Coordinates of C-alpha atoms in Angstrom, one line a residue:
M1 CA 158.4 169.7 47.7
S2 CA 161.1 167.2 48.7
A3 CA 162.0 164.3 46.5
A4 CA 161.0 160.8 47.5
H5 CA 163.8 158.6 48.8
G6 CA 163.7 155.0 47.6
S7 CA 162.4 153.6 44.3
G8 CA 159.4 152.3 42.7
I9 CA 156.6 154.6 43.9
P10 CA 155.0 157.1 41.4
E11 CA 156.0 160.2 43.4
Q12 CA 154.1 162.7 41.2
T13 CA 150.8 160.9 41.7
L14 CA 151.4 160.7 45.5
L15 CA 152.1 164.5 45.6
A16 CA 149.0 165.1 43.5
A17 CA 147.0 163.1 46.1
V18 CA 148.6 165.1 48.9
A19 CA 147.6 168.3 47.2
R20 CA 144.0 167.0 46.6
Y21 CA 143.7 166.1 50.3
E22 CA 144.9 169.7 51.3
R23 CA 142.3 171.2 49.0
A24 CA 139.6 169.1 50.4
L25 CA 140.7 170.0 54.0
R26 CA 140.7 173.8 53.2
E27 CA 137.3 173.5 51.6
D28 CA 135.8 171.1 54.2
D29 CA 134.9 168.7 51.4
L30 CA 133.8 165.7 53.6
A31 CA 133.1 163.5 50.6
V32 CA 136.6 163.8 49.3
L33 CA 138.2 163.4 52.7
D34 CA 136.2 160.3 53.3
E35 CA 137.3 158.9 50.0
M36 CA 141.0 159.6 50.7
F37 CA 141.0 157.8 54.1
A38 CA 141.3 154.0 53.6
D39 CA 138.2 152.0 54.3
G40 CA 138.2 149.5 57.2
S41 CA 138.6 149.2 60.9
S42 CA 142.4 149.6 61.0
T43 CA 142.6 153.2 59.7
L44 CA 144.1 155.6 62.3
R45 CA 144.1 159.3 63.0
A46 CA 145.8 160.7 66.1
E47 CA 145.9 164.2 67.4
G48 CA 146.2 165.8 70.9
G49 CA 147.0 162.6 72.8
A50 CA 144.0 160.6 71.4
A51 CA 143.6 158.3 68.5
L52 CA 140.6 157.6 66.3
V53 CA 140.5 154.0 65.1
G54 CA 138.5 153.0 62.0
H55 CA 137.2 154.9 59.0
A56 CA 133.8 155.4 60.6
D57 CA 135.3 157.2 63.6
V58 CA 137.6 159.3 61.5
S59 CA 134.7 160.3 59.3
A60 CA 132.4 161.1 62.2
H61 CA 135.2 163.4 63.7
R62 CA 135.5 165.3 60.5
A63 CA 131.7 165.9 60.3
R64 CA 131.6 167.2 63.9
R65 CA 134.7 169.4 63.5
G66 CA 133.1 171.7 60.9
G67 CA 136.3 172.3 58.9
A68 CA 139.9 173.0 59.8
P69 CA 141.5 176.5 60.1
A70 CA 142.8 178.0 56.9
R71 CA 146.4 176.8 56.4
W72 CA 149.0 176.5 53.7
Q73 CA 151.5 173.7 53.0
R74 CA 155.1 175.0 53.2
R75 CA 156.8 171.7 52.3
V76 CA 156.1 168.0 51.9
H77 CA 158.7 165.4 52.6
V78 CA 158.2 162.0 51.0
R79 CA 159.8 158.7 52.0
A80 CA 159.1 155.5 50.0
L81 CA 158.5 152.5 52.1
G82 CA 158.0 150.0 49.3
E83 CA 156.4 149.6 45.9
A84 CA 152.9 150.8 47.1
D85 CA 153.5 152.5 50.5
A86 CA 155.0 155.8 51.5
L87 CA 155.3 158.2 54.3
T88 CA 154.7 161.9 54.0
V89 CA 155.4 164.7 56.4
S90 CA 153.7 168.0 55.6
E91 CA 154.8 171.3 57.2
A92 CA 151.8 173.6 57.4
E93 CA 151.2 177.2 58.5
R94 CA 148.1 179.1 59.3
L95 CA 147.5 182.7 58.3
D96 CA 148.1 183.7 62.0
G97 CA 151.5 182.1 61.8
A98 CA 150.7 179.1 63.9
G99 CA 152.5 176.0 62.4
G100 CA 151.9 172.3 62.4
L101 CA 153.1 168.9 61.1
Q102 CA 150.9 166.2 59.5
T103 CA 152.4 162.8 59.2
Q104 CA 150.6 160.3 56.9
L105 CA 151.1 156.7 55.8
W106 CA 149.8 156.2 52.3
H107 CA 148.9 153.0 50.4
R108 CA 148.4 152.8 46.7
F109 CA 145.2 150.9 46.1
A110 CA 143.8 150.0 42.7
D111 CA 141.8 153.3 42.7
G112 CA 144.6 155.5 44.0
W113 CA 146.5 156.6 47.0
K114 CA 144.7 156.6 50.3
V115 CA 145.7 157.4 53.9
T116 CA 145.9 154.4 56.3
A117 CA 147.3 156.3 59.3
A118 CA 147.8 159.9 60.2
H119 CA 149.2 162.0 63.1
V120 CA 148.6 165.8 63.4
S121 CA 150.5 168.1 65.7
S122 CA 150.4 171.9 66.0
A123 CA 152.5 174.8 67.3
P124 CA 151.3 178.3 68.6
A125 CA 151.7 181.4 66.4
P126 CA 155.0 183.3 66.9
S127 CA 155.1 186.6 68.7
R128 CA 154.3 189.7 66.8
A129 CA 158.0 190.9 67.4
A130 CA 159.3 187.8 65.6
H131 CA 156.7 187.6 62.9
G132 CA 157.9 190.7 61.0
T133 CA 161.3 189.1 60.4
D134 CA 160.5 185.4 60.0
R135 CA 160.5 183.2 56.9
A136 CA 157.1 184.8 55.8
A137 CA 158.9 188.1 55.1
W138 CA 162.5 186.9 54.5
R139 CA 163.8 183.9 52.7
V140 CA 167.5 184.8 53.2
R141 CA 168.7 187.2 55.8
P142 CA 172.2 187.2 57.5
G143 CA 172.7 188.4 61.0
E144 CA 172.0 192.0 61.9
G145 CA 174.6 194.4 60.4
D146 CA 175.9 191.7 58.1
P147 CA 174.7 192.4 54.5
L148 CA 174.0 189.6 52.1
L149 CA 175.8 191.7 49.4
P150 CA 177.8 194.7 50.4
G151 CA 177.8 198.0 48.4
S152 CA 180.5 200.1 47.0
G153 CA 180.7 202.1 50.2
A154 CA 180.3 205.4 48.4
G155 CA 177.6 207.1 46.5
P156 CA 174.2 208.8 46.9
L157 CA 172.7 205.6 48.6
R158 CA 175.6 204.9 51.0
G159 CA 174.4 202.9 53.9
A160 CA 170.9 202.3 52.6
R161 CA 169.6 198.7 53.3
I162 CA 167.7 197.0 50.5
A163 CA 165.2 194.1 50.7
V164 CA 165.3 192.4 47.3
K165 CA 162.3 190.6 46.1
D166 CA 163.0 186.9 45.5
L167 CA 162.9 187.2 41.7
F168 CA 166.2 188.9 41.1
A169 CA 169.5 187.2 40.3
L170 CA 172.1 187.7 43.1
A171 CA 175.5 186.2 42.5
G172 CA 176.0 183.1 44.7
Q173 CA 172.3 182.9 45.5
R174 CA 169.2 181.0 44.0
I175 CA 166.0 182.6 42.9
G176 CA 163.1 181.1 44.9
A177 CA 160.1 182.9 43.3
G178 CA 157.9 182.1 46.4
V179 CA 157.7 178.4 45.5
P180 CA 159.7 175.7 47.2
A181 CA 159.7 173.5 44.2
W182 CA 161.1 176.3 42.1
L183 CA 163.8 176.9 44.7
E184 CA 164.8 173.3 44.8
Q185 CA 165.6 173.2 41.0
A186 CA 167.0 176.7 40.8
P187 CA 170.7 177.0 39.9
L188 CA 173.2 179.2 41.8
E189 CA 173.3 182.6 40.0
T190 CA 176.6 183.6 38.6
S191 CA 175.9 187.3 38.3
T192 CA 173.8 190.0 39.8
A193 CA 170.8 191.6 38.1
P194 CA 171.7 195.0 36.6
A195 CA 169.1 196.8 38.7
V196 CA 170.5 195.4 41.9
Q197 CA 174.0 196.1 40.8
A198 CA 173.2 199.8 40.0
L199 CA 172.0 200.3 43.6
L200 CA 175.1 198.4 45.1
D201 CA 177.3 200.7 43.0
A202 CA 175.5 203.7 44.4
G203 CA 176.4 202.7 47.9
S204 CA 173.4 200.7 49.2
E205 CA 173.7 197.1 50.4
V206 CA 171.4 194.1 50.1
T207 CA 170.3 193.2 53.6
G208 CA 168.4 190.1 52.4
I209 CA 166.2 188.3 50.0
A210 CA 162.6 189.0 50.8
Q211 CA 159.6 186.8 50.0
T212 CA 157.2 187.2 47.1
D213 CA 153.8 185.7 46.3
E214 CA 154.0 182.5 44.2
L215 CA 155.8 183.3 40.9
A216 CA 154.6 186.9 41.6
F217 CA 151.1 186.1 40.3
S218 CA 149.1 187.7 43.1
L219 CA 148.1 191.1 44.6
M220 CA 147.2 190.2 48.2
G221 CA 150.5 189.0 49.8
V222 CA 149.4 185.5 50.8
N223 CA 152.0 182.8 50.1
A224 CA 150.6 179.2 50.4
H225 CA 154.1 177.9 51.2
W226 CA 156.0 180.5 53.4
G227 CA 153.0 182.2 55.0
T228 CA 151.8 185.8 55.0
P229 CA 154.2 188.6 56.0
R230 CA 153.0 190.7 58.8
N231 CA 151.8 194.2 57.8
P232 CA 153.2 196.5 60.4
A233 CA 150.9 199.3 59.4
A234 CA 147.8 197.1 59.9
P235 CA 148.8 193.9 61.8
A236 CA 145.6 192.0 61.4
H237 CA 145.5 192.7 57.6
L238 CA 147.3 191.6 54.5
P239 CA 150.5 193.3 53.3
G240 CA 149.6 193.3 49.6
G241 CA 151.6 191.5 47.0
S242 CA 153.3 190.3 45.1
T243 CA 156.2 192.4 46.5
S244 CA 154.9 191.4 49.9
G245 CA 158.2 190.6 51.6
P246 CA 160.0 193.8 50.7
A247 CA 157.0 195.9 51.8
A248 CA 156.7 194.2 55.1
A249 CA 160.5 194.6 55.6
V250 CA 160.5 198.2 54.9
A251 CA 157.4 198.9 56.9
A252 CA 158.9 197.1 59.9
G253 CA 162.1 199.1 59.6
G254 CA 164.1 196.1 58.6
A255 CA 165.2 197.8 55.3
D256 CA 165.2 201.2 54.0
L257 CA 164.3 200.3 50.3
G258 CA 162.3 197.5 48.8
L259 CA 163.3 196.5 45.3
G260 CA 160.5 194.7 43.5
T261 CA 158.5 194.2 40.4
D262 CA 155.1 195.6 39.3
T263 CA 153.2 193.9 36.5
A264 CA 149.6 194.7 37.6
G265 CA 150.2 196.7 40.8
S266 CA 152.6 194.6 42.7
L267 CA 154.4 197.6 44.1
R268 CA 151.5 200.0 44.3
V269 CA 149.2 197.6 46.2
P270 CA 151.6 196.8 49.0
G271 CA 152.5 200.5 49.1
S272 CA 148.9 201.3 49.6
F273 CA 148.2 198.5 52.2
C274 CA 151.5 199.2 54.2
G275 CA 151.5 203.0 54.0
L276 CA 154.6 203.3 51.8
Y277 CA 155.7 205.3 48.8
A278 CA 155.9 203.1 45.8
W279 CA 157.1 203.8 42.3
R280 CA 156.3 201.8 39.1
P281 CA 158.4 203.2 36.3
S282 CA 157.6 203.6 32.6
H283 CA 157.6 200.3 30.9
G284 CA 161.2 199.5 29.7
A285 CA 162.7 202.5 31.7
V286 CA 164.6 200.2 34.1
D287 CA 166.5 197.1 33.1
T288 CA 164.6 193.9 33.9
S289 CA 167.4 191.5 32.8
G290 CA 168.3 189.0 35.6
V291 CA 164.7 189.2 36.9
L292 CA 162.3 186.2 36.6
P293 CA 159.5 187.3 34.3
L294 CA 155.7 187.0 34.7
A295 CA 154.2 188.9 31.7
P296 CA 157.0 190.7 29.9
S297 CA 154.8 193.1 28.1
F298 CA 153.8 194.6 31.4
D299 CA 156.7 193.7 33.8
T300 CA 158.6 196.6 35.4
V301 CA 161.2 197.0 38.2
G302 CA 160.6 199.6 40.8
L303 CA 160.9 200.6 44.5
L304 CA 159.2 200.9 47.8
A305 CA 160.2 203.3 50.7
A306 CA 159.0 204.9 53.8
D307 CA 161.1 208.0 53.0
P308 CA 160.0 209.8 49.8
A309 CA 163.4 211.6 49.4
L310 CA 165.2 208.3 49.5
L311 CA 162.9 206.8 47.0
A312 CA 163.5 209.6 44.6
V313 CA 167.3 209.2 44.9
A314 CA 167.2 205.4 44.4
A315 CA 164.8 205.8 41.4
D316 CA 167.3 208.3 39.8
V317 CA 170.0 205.7 40.1
L318 CA 167.9 203.1 38.3
L319 CA 166.7 205.3 35.5
P320 CA 168.8 205.9 32.3
P321 CA 171.2 208.9 32.6
R322 CA 169.3 212.3 32.4
P323 CA 170.0 213.9 29.0
A324 CA 171.4 217.4 29.6
P325 CA 169.9 219.9 30.0
A326 CA 166.6 218.1 30.6
Q327 CA 164.7 219.3 33.6
A328 CA 161.5 218.1 35.4
V329 CA 158.3 219.3 33.8
R330 CA 155.4 220.2 36.0
P331 CA 151.9 219.2 34.8
A332 CA 149.3 221.7 33.8
A333 CA 146.9 220.2 36.4
L334 CA 146.1 217.3 38.6
L335 CA 143.2 215.4 37.0
R336 CA 140.4 214.0 39.1
S337 CA 138.0 211.4 37.6
A338 CA 134.7 210.8 39.5
A339 CA 134.3 207.6 37.3
L340 CA 137.6 206.2 38.5
L341 CA 137.0 207.2 42.1
S342 CA 133.7 205.3 41.9
L343 CA 135.6 202.1 41.3
A344 CA 136.8 202.2 44.9
T345 CA 134.6 201.7 48.0
P346 CA 132.9 204.9 49.1
R347 CA 135.2 205.4 52.2
T348 CA 138.3 204.7 50.1
A349 CA 137.2 207.2 47.5
L350 CA 136.6 209.9 50.2
A351 CA 140.1 209.3 51.7
V352 CA 141.8 209.4 48.3
D353 CA 139.9 212.5 47.4
A354 CA 141.1 214.2 50.6
A355 CA 144.7 213.2 49.8
L356 CA 144.3 214.7 46.3
T357 CA 143.2 218.0 47.9
A358 CA 146.2 217.9 50.1
L359 CA 148.5 217.3 47.2
A360 CA 147.0 220.2 45.3
V361 CA 147.5 222.5 48.3
Q362 CA 151.1 221.5 48.7
T363 CA 152.1 221.7 45.0
G364 CA 149.9 224.7 44.1
L365 CA 148.6 222.8 41.1
P366 CA 144.9 223.1 40.1
V367 CA 142.6 220.2 40.2
R368 CA 140.5 219.6 37.0
E369 CA 137.7 217.2 36.5
V370 CA 138.2 214.8 33.8
D371 CA 136.0 211.9 32.9
P372 CA 136.8 209.8 29.8
D373 CA 133.5 208.7 28.3
F374 CA 133.3 205.1 29.3
S375 CA 130.3 203.0 30.3
P376 CA 130.0 201.2 33.7
E377 CA 130.9 198.0 31.9
E378 CA 134.2 199.2 30.4
P379 CA 136.4 198.8 33.5
Q380 CA 135.5 195.1 33.5
R381 CA 136.2 195.0 29.8
W382 CA 139.7 196.5 30.1
T383 CA 140.5 194.4 33.2
A384 CA 139.4 191.2 31.4
A385 CA 141.5 192.1 28.4
F386 CA 144.6 192.7 30.5
R387 CA 144.1 189.5 32.5
T388 CA 143.8 187.6 29.2
L389 CA 147.1 188.9 27.9
Q390 CA 148.8 188.6 31.3
A391 CA 147.7 185.0 31.6
A392 CA 148.8 184.1 28.1
E393 CA 152.4 185.5 28.8
A394 CA 152.5 184.0 32.3
W395 CA 151.7 180.5 30.9
A396 CA 154.4 181.1 28.2
S397 CA 156.8 182.0 31.0
H398 CA 156.1 179.2 33.5
G399 CA 153.6 176.7 32.0
E400 CA 156.3 174.1 31.5
F401 CA 157.3 174.2 35.1
I402 CA 153.7 174.0 36.3
D403 CA 153.0 170.9 34.2
A404 CA 156.2 169.3 35.4
H405 CA 155.4 169.9 39.1
P406 CA 151.9 169.2 39.9
G407 CA 150.8 170.6 43.3
A408 CA 153.7 173.0 43.4
L409 CA 151.4 176.0 43.4
S410 CA 148.4 176.7 45.5
P411 CA 145.1 175.9 43.7
A412 CA 144.1 179.7 43.3
V413 CA 147.4 180.6 41.7
E414 CA 147.6 177.6 39.5
R415 CA 144.1 178.5 38.2
R416 CA 145.4 181.9 37.2
F417 CA 148.2 180.4 35.2
R418 CA 146.1 177.8 33.5
H419 CA 143.7 180.5 32.4
G420 CA 146.5 181.3 29.9
Q421 CA 146.9 177.6 28.7
G422 CA 145.7 177.1 25.3
L423 CA 144.1 180.5 24.8
A424 CA 142.9 180.8 21.2
P425 CA 144.9 183.3 19.1
E426 CA 141.8 185.3 18.3
A427 CA 141.0 185.7 21.9
V428 CA 144.5 187.0 22.6
Q429 CA 144.3 189.3 19.5
A430 CA 140.9 190.7 20.7
A431 CA 142.3 191.3 24.2
R432 CA 145.3 193.1 22.7
A433 CA 143.0 195.4 20.7
V434 CA 141.1 196.4 23.8
V435 CA 144.5 197.1 25.7
E436 CA 145.7 199.2 22.8
G437 CA 142.5 201.2 22.8
T438 CA 142.7 201.7 26.6
R439 CA 146.4 202.8 26.2
G440 CA 145.4 205.4 23.5
R441 CA 142.6 206.9 25.6
L442 CA 144.7 207.2 28.7
E443 CA 147.6 208.8 26.8
A444 CA 145.1 211.4 25.5
V445 CA 144.0 212.2 29.0
L446 CA 147.5 212.5 30.3
G447 CA 148.1 215.2 27.7
D448 CA 146.1 217.5 29.9
G449 CA 147.8 216.7 33.2
W450 CA 148.6 214.0 35.7
L451 CA 145.8 211.6 36.5
C452 CA 145.0 210.9 40.2
L453 CA 143.1 207.8 41.3
P454 CA 142.9 205.3 44.1
S455 CA 145.9 202.9 44.3
T456 CA 143.6 200.2 45.6
A457 CA 139.8 199.7 45.6
A458 CA 139.8 199.3 49.4
P459 CA 142.1 199.0 52.4
A460 CA 143.9 195.7 53.0
P461 CA 141.6 192.8 53.7
R462 CA 142.0 191.0 57.1
V463 CA 144.3 188.0 57.1
D464 CA 141.3 185.8 58.0
A465 CA 139.1 187.0 55.2
S466 CA 137.5 184.3 53.1
A467 CA 138.9 183.3 49.7
E468 CA 135.9 185.0 48.1
E469 CA 136.8 188.3 49.9
F470 CA 140.4 188.0 48.7
E471 CA 139.4 187.5 45.2
A472 CA 136.8 190.4 45.3
A473 CA 139.5 192.7 46.6
R474 CA 142.0 191.6 43.9
T475 CA 139.5 192.0 41.0
G476 CA 138.3 195.4 42.3
T477 CA 141.8 196.7 42.6
L478 CA 142.8 195.4 39.1
R479 CA 140.3 197.7 37.5
L480 CA 142.4 200.6 38.9
T481 CA 146.0 199.3 38.7
T482 CA 145.9 197.9 35.2
L483 CA 145.5 201.3 33.6
A484 CA 149.1 202.2 34.2
S485 CA 150.2 198.7 33.3
Q486 CA 148.4 198.7 29.9
A487 CA 149.6 202.2 29.0
G488 CA 153.2 201.6 30.2
V489 CA 153.2 204.9 32.1
P490 CA 154.9 205.7 35.4
A491 CA 152.8 205.6 38.6
L492 CA 153.6 206.9 42.1
N493 CA 151.7 205.8 45.2
L494 CA 151.4 208.4 47.9
P495 CA 150.4 206.8 51.2
W496 CA 148.4 209.8 52.4
G497 CA 144.8 208.3 52.8
R498 CA 143.3 206.6 55.8
V499 CA 140.1 204.6 56.2
G500 CA 139.8 204.4 60.0
E501 CA 143.3 203.2 61.0
L502 CA 144.0 201.5 57.7
P503 CA 146.2 203.2 55.1
V504 CA 145.1 203.7 51.5
G505 CA 147.1 205.2 48.7
L506 CA 146.6 208.0 46.2
C507 CA 148.1 207.0 42.8
V508 CA 149.4 209.6 40.4
L509 CA 150.0 208.7 36.7
A510 CA 152.1 210.7 34.4
P511 CA 152.9 210.5 30.6
R512 CA 155.3 207.7 29.6
R513 CA 159.0 208.5 30.0
S514 CA 158.3 211.4 32.4
D515 CA 159.5 209.4 35.5
R516 CA 161.8 212.1 36.7
S517 CA 159.2 214.8 36.4
L518 CA 156.8 212.6 38.5
L519 CA 159.5 211.8 41.1
A520 CA 160.3 215.5 41.4
L521 CA 156.9 215.7 43.1
L522 CA 158.4 213.9 46.1
A523 CA 160.9 216.8 46.6
E524 CA 158.0 219.3 46.6
V525 CA 155.8 217.7 49.2
A526 CA 155.8 216.3 52.6
P527 CA 153.2 214.0 54.0
P528 CA 150.2 215.9 55.3
R529 CA 150.0 216.1 59.1
R530 CA 147.3 213.9 60.7
A531 CA 145.2 215.1 63.6

């Protein structure tokens, strides 16, 4: 959010009032909206060539309207007009890409800031062709053919174009982290993150900085400030997050590789939703320095690609040098778990099971049934434990910023962060014990082969799904994605499944530090042909 110009007004309380107004608008909370418009006959609200005069008329209009379309604030500009008066201009964007401006005059009464006059204007959604490359997908992108950072010009990745998630340090650029208030206070980076530099040294080039969900704490790909990147594989549906921008860029053909992070599924989920190959490495296998953290115990740096062979080459560049004469090791079997399949929707489970059969045919590996002995309640328990530890570490990483910038995050994301605020040490310790138990059980299973499970619990939700549907999809998917995160093992999304026209992924987990063996799978297989 932009800083106020002038002196004397308490800017943070005004921004908090703006944020409260937006929440009430999204939730159609008429009581709060009535409270936040100044009483009296002089209050104004104008839109579409007509003005409403007086609090009563404004209130009646709100009641008849039945709620506004879901929208997100990108930026709020504040201009002080005196000791108790200010002007705000809010830039908003709906999920379909339509934009708008809301200009409001605020007065600070004894009981807080209230709107005395407002004007609302809107703009149509951009065309589909433009949507895939606009600010919802890219924060920084030079002209076509003009890389943001050139590569060495030689090496196994020569000519490959990389979309870099907006969490990585790039020399001469700022890290935006999907939050305008973060970008405003971010310094210019003086060096480039080692993972990015390794890819540049191997011949690739950075074609631009791609958007991320707010501070990477999401799985759906919705950003309250910059909008939702278009999913080229399913245009009416979400792209998945938090590596949403790189996934959208690669799926649209604007980049060959997406470099991102995966803490709880942030590469595998957009891979599943956008029909891309995705690799989450073993924890600690790829250098994460120069990358904005979320929950360091689970953070990893990995890749997305439409071309499996290119993904394998780029992953080999990021991994530590292969100790000679080490070779890829094939698993004894592909492991199928009916219990894990049941965590997905029935149609998703069927599609993933068919993809597993195709993988077995192409590799010649047998499929063996394996079912760890867990109760129906256990997935909820291991997910809750993971979320507790993740929230504790996320608050440790960014709590200071959140407290200092009220309203900088959308309400849903801020709630996730604040879940970690003040967690009791015994609660964190109990959660860690559950995570360690889950890790041990999964490691035992992986001693018999590679475990195959759905990458997501369902295909991508529609962009106009309700907040409740978003959260249900997120929670259901976390029961699957956090297994690899808790164990620190490598995971590979194969985009082979379909539920109708929507892609869903098959996720393959291998033992820790067996990344190259898992990636060798990509050289053995080709995507199965579709009828």
